[in-house]
Coordinates of C-alpha atoms and ligand atoms in Angstrom, one line a residue:
M116 CA 0.0 0.0 0.0
Q117 CA 1.3 3.4 -0.8
P118 CA 0.7 6.4 1.5
S119 CA -2.0 8.6 0.0
G120 CA -0.7 11.6 -1.9
E121 CA 2.6 9.9 -2.7
V122 CA 3.7 7.8 -5.7
Q123 CA 6.3 5.1 -6.1
V124 CA 8.8 6.3 -8.7
L125 CA 11.0 4.2 -10.7
E126 CA 14.3 5.8 -10.0
S127 CA 16.4 6.1 -13.1
L128 CA 18.8 8.5 -11.6
S129 CA 22.0 6.8 -10.7
F130 CA 23.9 7.9 -7.6
D131 CA 27.1 6.2 -6.6
G132 CA 26.6 3.8 -3.7
Q133 CA 22.9 3.3 -4.4
S134 CA 21.2 0.8 -6.6
A135 CA 19.8 2.5 -9.7
E136 CA 16.8 0.2 -9.3
S137 CA 16.1 1.2 -5.7
S138 CA 12.6 2.7 -5.4
Q139 CA 11.7 5.4 -2.9
S140 CA 8.5 6.8 -1.7
I141 CA 8.7 10.5 -2.3
P142 CA 6.0 13.1 -3.0
H143 CA 4.5 13.6 -6.5
H144 CA 6.4 16.2 -8.5
P145 CA 4.1 19.3 -8.5
L146 CA 4.0 19.4 -12.3
G147 CA 4.0 15.6 -12.7
V148 CA 7.6 15.5 -14.1
K149 CA 9.2 12.0 -13.9
P150 CA 12.8 10.7 -14.1
S151 CA 14.0 10.0 -17.6
G152 CA 13.9 6.2 -17.1
N153 CA 10.1 6.2 -16.8
Q154 CA 9.8 7.1 -20.5
Y155 CA 10.5 3.4 -21.3
A156 CA 7.4 2.4 -19.5
S157 CA 5.3 5.0 -21.3
L158 CA 3.8 5.2 -24.8
Y159 CA 3.9 8.9 -24.8
N160 CA 6.7 11.4 -24.4
S161 CA 6.3 15.2 -24.5
K162 CA 9.8 15.7 -25.8
G163 CA 8.6 14.7 -29.2
F164 CA 6.8 18.0 -29.5
V165 CA 9.7 20.4 -28.9
G166 CA 10.7 20.7 -32.5
S167 CA 14.4 21.7 -33.1
F168 CA 15.0 21.8 -29.3
Q169 CA 14.8 18.0 -29.4
L170 CA 18.4 18.0 -30.6
F171 CA 19.7 19.3 -27.3
P172 CA 20.4 17.0 -24.5
D173 CA 18.5 18.2 -21.4
E174 CA 21.6 19.5 -19.7
I175 CA 22.4 21.8 -22.7
L176 CA 18.8 23.0 -22.9
A177 CA 18.9 23.9 -19.2
I178 CA 22.1 25.9 -19.7
F179 CA 20.7 27.6 -22.8
L180 CA 17.6 28.7 -20.8
E181 CA 19.9 30.4 -18.3
Y182 CA 20.6 33.1 -20.9
L183 CA 17.0 34.1 -21.4
D184 CA 15.1 37.0 -19.7
S185 CA 11.9 36.5 -17.8
C186 CA 9.7 37.5 -20.7
T187 CA 11.3 35.1 -23.2
L188 CA 11.2 32.3 -20.6
R189 CA 7.4 32.8 -20.3
Y190 CA 6.9 32.9 -24.1
L191 CA 9.0 29.8 -24.7
G192 CA 7.4 28.0 -21.8
S193 CA 4.0 28.5 -23.3
T194 CA 4.9 26.6 -26.5
C195 CA 4.7 23.0 -25.3
K196 CA 4.6 21.0 -22.0
F197 CA 8.2 19.9 -22.2
L198 CA 9.5 23.5 -22.5
Y199 CA 6.9 24.7 -20.0
A200 CA 8.3 22.3 -17.4
F201 CA 11.9 23.4 -18.2
C202 CA 11.0 27.1 -18.1
R203 CA 9.3 26.7 -14.7
S204 CA 12.6 25.5 -13.1
D205 CA 12.9 27.6 -10.0
D206 CA 16.7 27.8 -10.3
L207 CA 16.3 29.9 -13.5
W208 CA 14.0 32.3 -11.7
K209 CA 16.3 32.4 -8.7
S210 CA 19.2 33.8 -10.8
L211 CA 16.8 36.2 -12.6
F212 CA 15.4 37.5 -9.4
I213 CA 18.8 37.8 -7.5
E214 CA 20.1 40.0 -10.4
S215 CA 16.9 42.1 -10.5
A216 CA 16.7 45.7 -9.2
E217 CA 13.9 44.7 -6.9
S218 CA 16.0 42.1 -5.1
K219 CA 18.7 44.6 -4.7
S220 CA 16.4 47.3 -3.4
G221 CA 15.0 44.9 -0.8
S222 CA 11.4 46.1 -1.4
F223 CA 9.6 43.0 -2.3
K224 CA 7.5 40.2 -0.8
W225 CA 8.7 36.6 -0.7
R226 CA 6.0 34.6 -2.4
G227 CA 7.0 31.0 -1.8
T228 CA 9.0 30.4 -5.0
W229 CA 11.6 32.4 -6.9
R230 CA 9.3 32.5 -10.0
S231 CA 6.3 33.8 -8.1
T232 CA 8.5 36.4 -6.3
C233 CA 10.0 37.5 -9.5
L234 CA 6.7 37.8 -11.4
G235 CA 4.8 39.1 -8.3
L236 CA 2.3 36.2 -8.6
S237 CA -0.2 35.3 -5.9
D238 CA -1.1 31.7 -5.4
D239 CA -4.3 31.9 -7.6
Q240 CA -2.3 33.4 -10.5
I241 CA 0.1 30.4 -10.8
S242 CA -0.6 28.3 -13.8
K243 CA -0.6 24.5 -13.3
V244 CA -0.1 22.5 -16.4
N245 CA 0.0 18.8 -16.1
C246 CA 3.4 17.6 -17.3
D247 CA 2.8 13.9 -16.7
Y248 CA 4.6 12.9 -19.9
V249 CA 7.7 15.0 -19.3
F250 CA 10.6 12.7 -18.5
S251 CA 13.8 14.4 -17.4
D252 CA 16.5 13.6 -14.9
V253 CA 17.7 17.2 -15.2
L254 CA 14.3 18.4 -13.9
Y255 CA 13.6 15.6 -11.5
R256 CA 17.0 15.4 -9.8
P257 CA 16.7 18.6 -7.8
F258 CA 13.2 17.6 -6.7
L259 CA 14.4 14.2 -5.6
C260 CA 17.3 15.8 -3.6
T261 CA 14.9 18.3 -2.0
H262 CA 12.5 15.6 -0.8
T263 CA 14.8 12.7 0.1
S264 CA 15.0 12.2 3.8
L265 CA 18.4 13.0 5.2
E266 CA 17.8 10.9 8.3
P267 CA 19.5 7.8 7.1
Y268 CA 22.7 9.8 6.6
T269 CA 22.7 11.8 9.8
T270 CA 21.7 9.0 12.2
N271 CA 23.3 5.7 13.4
I272 CA 26.7 7.3 13.5
P273 CA 29.2 4.4 14.0
A274 CA 30.8 4.7 17.5
A275 CA 34.3 4.8 16.0
N276 CA 33.3 7.9 14.0
A277 CA 31.5 9.8 16.8
I278 CA 32.9 13.3 17.6
T279 CA 33.9 13.4 21.2
K280 CA 31.5 15.2 23.5
L281 CA 33.0 17.0 26.5
E282 CA 31.3 19.2 29.1
D283 CA 33.8 22.0 29.0
L284 CA 37.6 22.5 28.7
S285 CA 40.1 24.9 30.1
L286 CA 42.5 26.9 27.8
D287 CA 45.4 24.7 28.9
E288 CA 43.6 21.4 28.3
F289 CA 42.7 22.7 24.8
S290 CA 46.3 23.8 24.1
D291 CA 47.8 20.6 25.4
R292 CA 45.5 17.9 24.1
W293 CA 42.6 19.1 22.0
S294 CA 43.6 21.7 19.5
D295 CA 44.0 19.1 16.7
K296 CA 40.8 17.3 17.4
P297 CA 37.2 18.0 16.7
F298 CA 35.0 18.0 19.8
I299 CA 31.6 19.2 21.0
L300 CA 31.3 21.2 24.2
T301 CA 28.0 20.3 25.9
K302 CA 28.2 22.8 28.7
P303 CA 30.4 25.7 27.5
N304 CA 30.7 28.2 30.4
R305 CA 27.5 26.7 31.8
D306 CA 24.5 28.7 30.6
W307 CA 26.0 30.5 27.7
P308 CA 24.7 32.8 26.2
V309 CA 22.5 34.4 28.8
Y310 CA 21.6 38.0 28.2
K311 CA 20.2 37.7 24.8
S312 CA 17.1 35.9 23.5
W313 CA 18.2 34.1 20.3
D314 CA 14.7 33.2 19.3
T315 CA 13.7 34.0 15.7
N316 CA 10.6 35.9 16.9
A317 CA 12.5 37.9 19.4
L318 CA 15.2 38.7 16.8
L319 CA 12.5 39.7 14.3
Q320 CA 11.0 42.2 16.7
E321 CA 14.3 43.8 17.4
Y322 CA 16.1 43.4 14.0
G323 CA 13.3 42.7 11.5
N324 CA 14.1 45.6 9.3
I325 CA 17.9 45.3 9.5
Q326 CA 19.5 43.9 6.3
F327 CA 21.7 40.8 6.6
R328 CA 23.9 39.1 4.0
A329 CA 22.6 35.8 2.6
E330 CA 25.0 34.6 -0.1
A331 CA 24.7 37.1 -2.9
V332 CA 21.9 39.2 -1.4
D333 CA 21.3 41.6 1.4
W334 CA 17.7 41.1 2.7
S335 CA 15.9 42.3 5.8
L336 CA 15.6 39.7 8.5
H337 CA 11.8 39.8 7.9
T338 CA 12.2 38.8 4.3
Y339 CA 14.8 36.2 5.0
V340 CA 12.6 34.5 7.7
D341 CA 9.6 34.6 5.3
Y342 CA 11.9 32.8 2.7
M343 CA 13.1 30.4 5.3
N344 CA 9.6 29.4 6.4
S345 CA 8.2 28.8 2.9
S346 CA 10.7 27.8 0.3
S347 CA 11.7 24.4 -1.1
D348 CA 15.0 25.1 -2.7
E349 CA 17.4 22.1 -3.0
S350 CA 20.2 24.3 -1.5
P351 CA 18.4 27.0 0.5
L352 CA 19.8 30.5 0.6
Y353 CA 22.0 30.7 3.7
L354 CA 22.2 33.8 5.9
F355 CA 25.9 34.2 6.7
D356 CA 26.6 37.7 8.0
R357 CA 30.0 39.0 9.1
G358 CA 28.7 42.4 10.2
F359 CA 26.1 41.2 12.7
I360 CA 27.9 42.5 15.9
E361 CA 27.6 46.1 14.7
K362 CA 24.2 45.7 13.0
M363 CA 22.7 44.1 16.2
Q364 CA 24.8 46.2 18.5
L365 CA 25.9 43.1 20.4
I366 CA 28.2 43.1 23.4
V367 CA 30.8 40.3 23.3
G368 CA 32.9 39.5 26.4
K369 CA 32.2 38.0 29.7
H370 CA 33.2 40.9 31.8
Q371 CA 31.1 43.7 30.3
P372 CA 27.6 44.3 31.5
L373 CA 25.0 42.2 29.9
P374 CA 27.1 40.4 27.2
S375 CA 25.2 39.0 24.3
Y376 CA 27.6 36.1 24.2
W377 CA 31.2 35.4 25.2
I378 CA 34.0 33.2 23.8
P379 CA 34.2 29.9 25.5
E380 CA 37.3 29.8 27.7
C381 CA 39.2 27.1 25.8
F382 CA 39.0 29.1 22.6
G383 CA 40.1 32.3 24.3
E384 CA 43.6 32.6 22.7
D385 CA 43.5 34.2 19.2
L386 CA 46.9 35.4 17.8
F387 CA 45.2 37.3 14.9
A388 CA 44.2 39.7 17.7
V389 CA 47.7 41.3 17.3
L390 CA 46.4 42.6 13.9
G391 CA 43.8 44.8 15.6
E392 CA 41.6 46.6 13.1
D393 CA 43.6 44.9 10.3
R394 CA 42.6 41.3 11.3
P395 CA 40.7 39.3 8.7
D396 CA 36.9 38.7 9.2
D397 CA 36.4 36.4 12.1
K398 CA 32.7 36.4 13.3
W399 CA 29.6 35.3 11.5
L400 CA 25.9 35.0 12.3
I401 CA 24.5 31.9 10.6
V402 CA 20.8 31.4 10.0
G403 CA 19.1 28.8 7.8
P404 CA 16.1 26.5 7.4
A405 CA 16.3 22.7 7.7
R406 CA 18.5 21.2 5.0
S407 CA 20.5 24.4 4.5
G408 CA 24.2 24.2 5.4
S409 CA 27.8 24.4 4.2
T410 CA 29.3 22.2 1.5
F411 CA 32.8 20.7 2.0
H412 CA 35.5 23.3 2.7
K413 CA 38.4 24.2 5.0
D414 CA 38.2 27.3 7.0
P415 CA 40.1 30.4 5.7
N416 CA 43.8 31.2 6.3
A417 CA 44.4 27.9 8.1
T418 CA 42.4 29.2 11.1
S419 CA 40.6 27.0 13.6
A420 CA 36.9 27.8 14.5
W421 CA 34.2 27.2 17.0
N422 CA 30.5 27.1 16.0
A423 CA 27.9 27.6 18.7
V424 CA 24.3 26.4 18.0
L425 CA 21.8 28.8 19.5
R426 CA 18.7 27.3 18.0
G427 CA 18.2 24.0 16.1
S428 CA 20.8 21.4 15.5
K429 CA 23.5 20.7 13.0
Y430 CA 25.0 17.4 11.6
W431 CA 28.7 17.6 10.9
I432 CA 31.0 15.3 9.0
M433 CA 34.7 16.0 9.0
F434 CA 38.0 14.8 7.7
P435 CA 41.5 15.5 8.8
S436 CA 43.9 17.0 6.4
T437 CA 47.5 15.7 6.3
A438 CA 49.9 15.8 3.5
S439 CA 49.2 12.1 2.7
S440 CA 45.4 12.1 3.2
P441 CA 43.1 12.6 0.2
P442 CA 40.2 15.0 0.2
P443 CA 36.8 13.6 1.3
P444 CA 35.1 11.2 -1.2
G445 CA 33.4 13.2 -4.0
V446 CA 35.6 16.3 -3.4
Y447 CA 38.3 17.1 -5.9
V448 CA 40.9 19.7 -5.4
S449 CA 43.6 21.2 -7.5
E450 CA 47.2 20.5 -6.5
D451 CA 47.6 23.8 -4.6
E452 CA 44.0 23.4 -3.2
S453 CA 43.0 26.7 -4.6
E454 CA 40.1 25.1 -6.5
V455 CA 37.6 22.7 -4.9
T456 CA 35.0 20.8 -6.9
S457 CA 32.3 18.7 -5.4
P458 CA 28.6 17.9 -6.0
L459 CA 26.5 21.1 -6.1
S460 CA 24.2 20.3 -3.2
I461 CA 24.6 18.8 0.2
A462 CA 21.8 16.3 -0.4
E463 CA 23.4 15.2 -3.6
W464 CA 26.7 14.6 -1.8
L465 CA 25.0 12.7 1.0
L466 CA 23.1 10.5 -1.5
G467 CA 26.1 9.8 -3.6
F468 CA 29.1 9.7 -1.3
H469 CA 28.1 9.4 2.3
A470 CA 28.3 5.6 2.5
E471 CA 31.9 5.6 1.2
A472 CA 32.8 8.6 3.4
R473 CA 31.6 6.9 6.6
K474 CA 34.0 4.1 5.9
T475 CA 37.0 6.3 5.1
P476 CA 39.7 6.3 7.8
G477 CA 39.7 9.6 9.7
C478 CA 36.1 10.4 9.1
V479 CA 34.3 11.8 12.2
E480 CA 30.6 12.8 12.5
G481 CA 28.4 14.3 15.1
I482 CA 25.3 16.3 15.9
C483 CA 25.8 19.6 17.6
R484 CA 22.6 20.5 19.5
E485 CA 21.2 23.7 20.8
G486 CA 23.5 25.2 23.5
E487 CA 26.5 23.2 22.3
V488 CA 29.7 24.4 20.6
L489 CA 31.7 22.5 18.1
H490 CA 35.5 22.8 17.5
V491 CA 36.8 22.8 13.9
P492 CA 40.6 22.3 14.0
S493 CA 42.7 24.1 11.5
G494 CA 42.8 22.4 8.1
W495 CA 40.0 20.0 8.6
W496 CA 37.5 19.5 5.8
H497 CA 33.8 19.8 7.0
L498 CA 30.3 19.6 5.6
V499 CA 27.4 20.8 7.8
V500 CA 23.7 20.4 7.4
N501 CA 21.0 22.0 9.6
L502 CA 18.6 19.3 10.8
D503 CA 16.0 22.0 11.7
A504 CA 15.8 25.7 11.3
S505 CA 19.0 26.9 13.0
I506 CA 20.7 30.0 14.4
A507 CA 24.4 29.8 15.1
I508 CA 27.5 32.0 15.7
T509 CA 30.9 31.0 14.5
Q510 CA 34.3 32.5 15.2
N511 CA 37.7 31.8 13.6
F512 CA 40.8 32.0 15.6
V513 CA 44.5 31.2 15.7
P514 CA 45.6 29.2 18.8
R515 CA 49.3 29.0 19.5
S516 CA 49.4 25.4 18.5
H517 CA 48.5 26.3 14.9
L518 CA 50.6 29.4 14.6
A519 CA 53.2 27.7 12.4
G520 CA 50.4 26.4 10.1
V521 CA 48.9 29.9 9.7
L522 CA 52.3 31.4 9.0
S523 CA 53.1 29.0 6.3
F524 CA 49.7 29.4 4.8
L525 CA 50.1 33.2 4.7
K526 CA 53.6 32.9 3.3
D527 CA 53.1 30.1 0.8
K528 CA 49.5 30.6 -0.4
P529 CA 49.2 34.4 -0.8
D530 CA 46.6 33.9 -3.6
Q531 CA 44.4 32.0 -1.2
I532 CA 44.4 34.5 1.6
S533 CA 40.9 35.8 2.3
G534 CA 38.9 38.1 4.6
F535 CA 41.6 40.9 4.9
K536 CA 40.7 44.5 4.0
K537 CA 41.8 45.4 0.5
D538 CA 44.5 47.8 1.8
V539 CA 46.4 45.0 3.6
A540 CA 48.9 44.1 0.8
D541 CA 51.2 41.8 2.8
A542 CA 49.3 39.9 5.4
Y543 CA 52.2 37.6 6.1
G544 CA 54.7 40.5 6.6
M545 CA 52.2 42.4 8.8
F546 CA 51.5 39.4 11.0
M547 CA 55.1 38.5 11.4
E548 CA 55.9 42.1 12.4
R549 CA 53.1 42.4 15.0
M550 CA 53.9 38.9 16.4
Q551 CA 57.6 39.9 16.8
I552 CA 56.5 42.9 18.9
E553 CA 53.8 41.2 21.0
H554 CA 54.7 37.5 21.2
P555 CA 58.4 37.1 20.2
E556 CA 58.8 33.8 22.1
L557 CA 55.7 32.2 20.3
L558 CA 56.9 33.5 17.0
K559 CA 60.4 32.0 17.6
Q560 CA 58.9 28.6 18.5
A561 CA 56.7 28.6 15.4
T562 CA 59.5 29.6 13.0
T563 CA 61.7 26.9 14.5
E564 CA 58.9 24.4 14.0
L565 CA 58.7 25.4 10.4
E566 CA 62.4 25.2 9.9
K567 CA 62.4 21.7 11.3
K568 CA 59.6 20.7 9.0
E569 CA 61.5 22.2 6.0
E570 CA 64.6 20.3 7.0
G571 CA 62.6 17.1 7.3
K572 CA 61.1 17.6 3.9
K573 CA 64.4 18.3 2.4
R574 CA 65.9 15.2 3.9
K575 CA 63.1 13.1 2.6
W576 CA 63.4 14.6 -0.9
D577 CA 67.2 14.0 -0.9
A578 CA 66.7 10.4 0.1
A579 CA 64.0 9.9 -2.5
I580 CA 66.2 11.3 -5.3
G581 CA 69.2 9.5 -4.0
N582 CA 71.0 12.8 -3.4
A583 CA 73.2 11.2 -0.7
V584 CA 76.8 11.7 -1.6
G585 CA 78.5 8.3 -1.5
D586 CA 82.1 7.6 -0.6
S587 CA 83.2 8.2 -4.1
G588 CA 81.8 11.8 -3.8
V589 CA 79.6 11.2 -6.8
S590 CA 75.9 11.8 -6.4
F591 CA 73.5 9.2 -8.0
S592 CA 70.0 9.5 -9.2
F593 CA 66.9 7.6 -10.3
G594 CA 66.8 6.2 -13.7
F595 CA 64.1 4.2 -15.6
G596 CA 66.5 1.6 -16.9
R597 CA 66.7 3.0 -20.4
D598 CA 70.1 4.4 -21.4
E599 CA 72.8 6.6 -20.3
S600 CA 71.1 9.7 -21.6
D601 CA 68.2 9.5 -19.0
E602 CA 67.7 12.9 -17.4
E603 CA 68.8 13.3 -13.9
I604 CA 66.6 15.0 -11.3
P605 CA 68.8 17.9 -10.2
Ligands
AKG746 O1 27.0 26.3 10.5 C1 27.5 26.0 9.3 O2 26.8 25.9 8.3 C2 29.0 25.7 9.2 C3 29.8 27.0 9.3 C4 31.2 26.6 9.2 O3 31.6 26.1 8.2 C5 32.1 26.9 10.3 O4 31.7 27.4 11.3 O5 33.3 26.7 10.1
FE2_747 FE1 33.8 26.2 8.1

């Protein structure tokens, strides 16, 4: 028996790690679109009526449509059911709306979908054409990802993978034993944060008309919360604002009167503080609906971070990063790590790669609940998904144990440095200079550590290329057993 209002779909979409024949119970597509494979069980296929457009694979058609304006999309969409379904794709309307003057002015009402918002349509003005004979994975895949339950991926965490939960830590304990490990503090500074109500309704009352950054747009909190409560994007727009302290006039710090929040004791040391006004961005307010989150990344400038969940809960999956460890399954990076490619949405990654990731050595997972704070060690890959509507604060910092890593990042990857003001031309030089004045002993330790590492690398390299000078005083090198003219590695 199938639950009412739902259909069994034959799943032709193939995701790694899942049987292409597996069937799932998911809601009926609002227009009736089905996965491509279903066309083989049907006598009828609307694609037959698209004329010359039939030549395009669906992927190309979708890209072509990205170049059209809203008027042309509407005209083209009224020519046949196949094109109607394609021209209704909400991702197209999202791009059109985000680039529109209306979105930039902030004076609009969120109407449940990007298309309705863009065209100012009320519910009774939305056309509903039955597209039962439109078969397309390109259209069906985002719908499947939006409606697939994430529970199988975020529950039953194997004990060996579970992120350690600790009540609280002192700064010394953190420095001595924990700065390289992810962990979740369950009782950070007891009842933190106390003097501020972080409830959405309370925030709306105080800050409803203030604009916050959500990816490429600045929207009032009112508009963002409307969006959050009634949208069904595969990758929901995520509020990630670095100016929230000033905008909300928050007071940070334990010793001031009525602080809005304070930094948990164990994360209290931040060597970027020596940069004062010139420090890179370090604090963000994060708000998003269930299923929103962050795709795989490492935090900027080799910093560590803490992430405090004030409302809701977050599932984290993390991987250590050492010279010998590969990036997480499904994530591909260029040699210098300046470019990262992975599936576009979190759900798509979970569907396709989670099973393999869970079995990968080093993988850790955990759920950080309301009132808890998670530690992201420098250099760790992480993907995060909100299990319910969530509000969080995150801060990035440089503990002494990662000073060497931060220095070598600033020195060796200047093109990947981010978050500094534009007029800071030489972040590495400036940081070295200020550290020399304020913490010369820590700087010395870190530079000695780096020198030792360099030495070690050089020794390994010399050994690998056989650059040891033998008794005869003649260096030798690898060859591939061809002839005398083989090139030597210098
Ligand atoms: O809450 C999230 O989405 C994760 C943010 C993040 O990546 C971090 O705090 O480092
Ligand atoms: Fe992060």
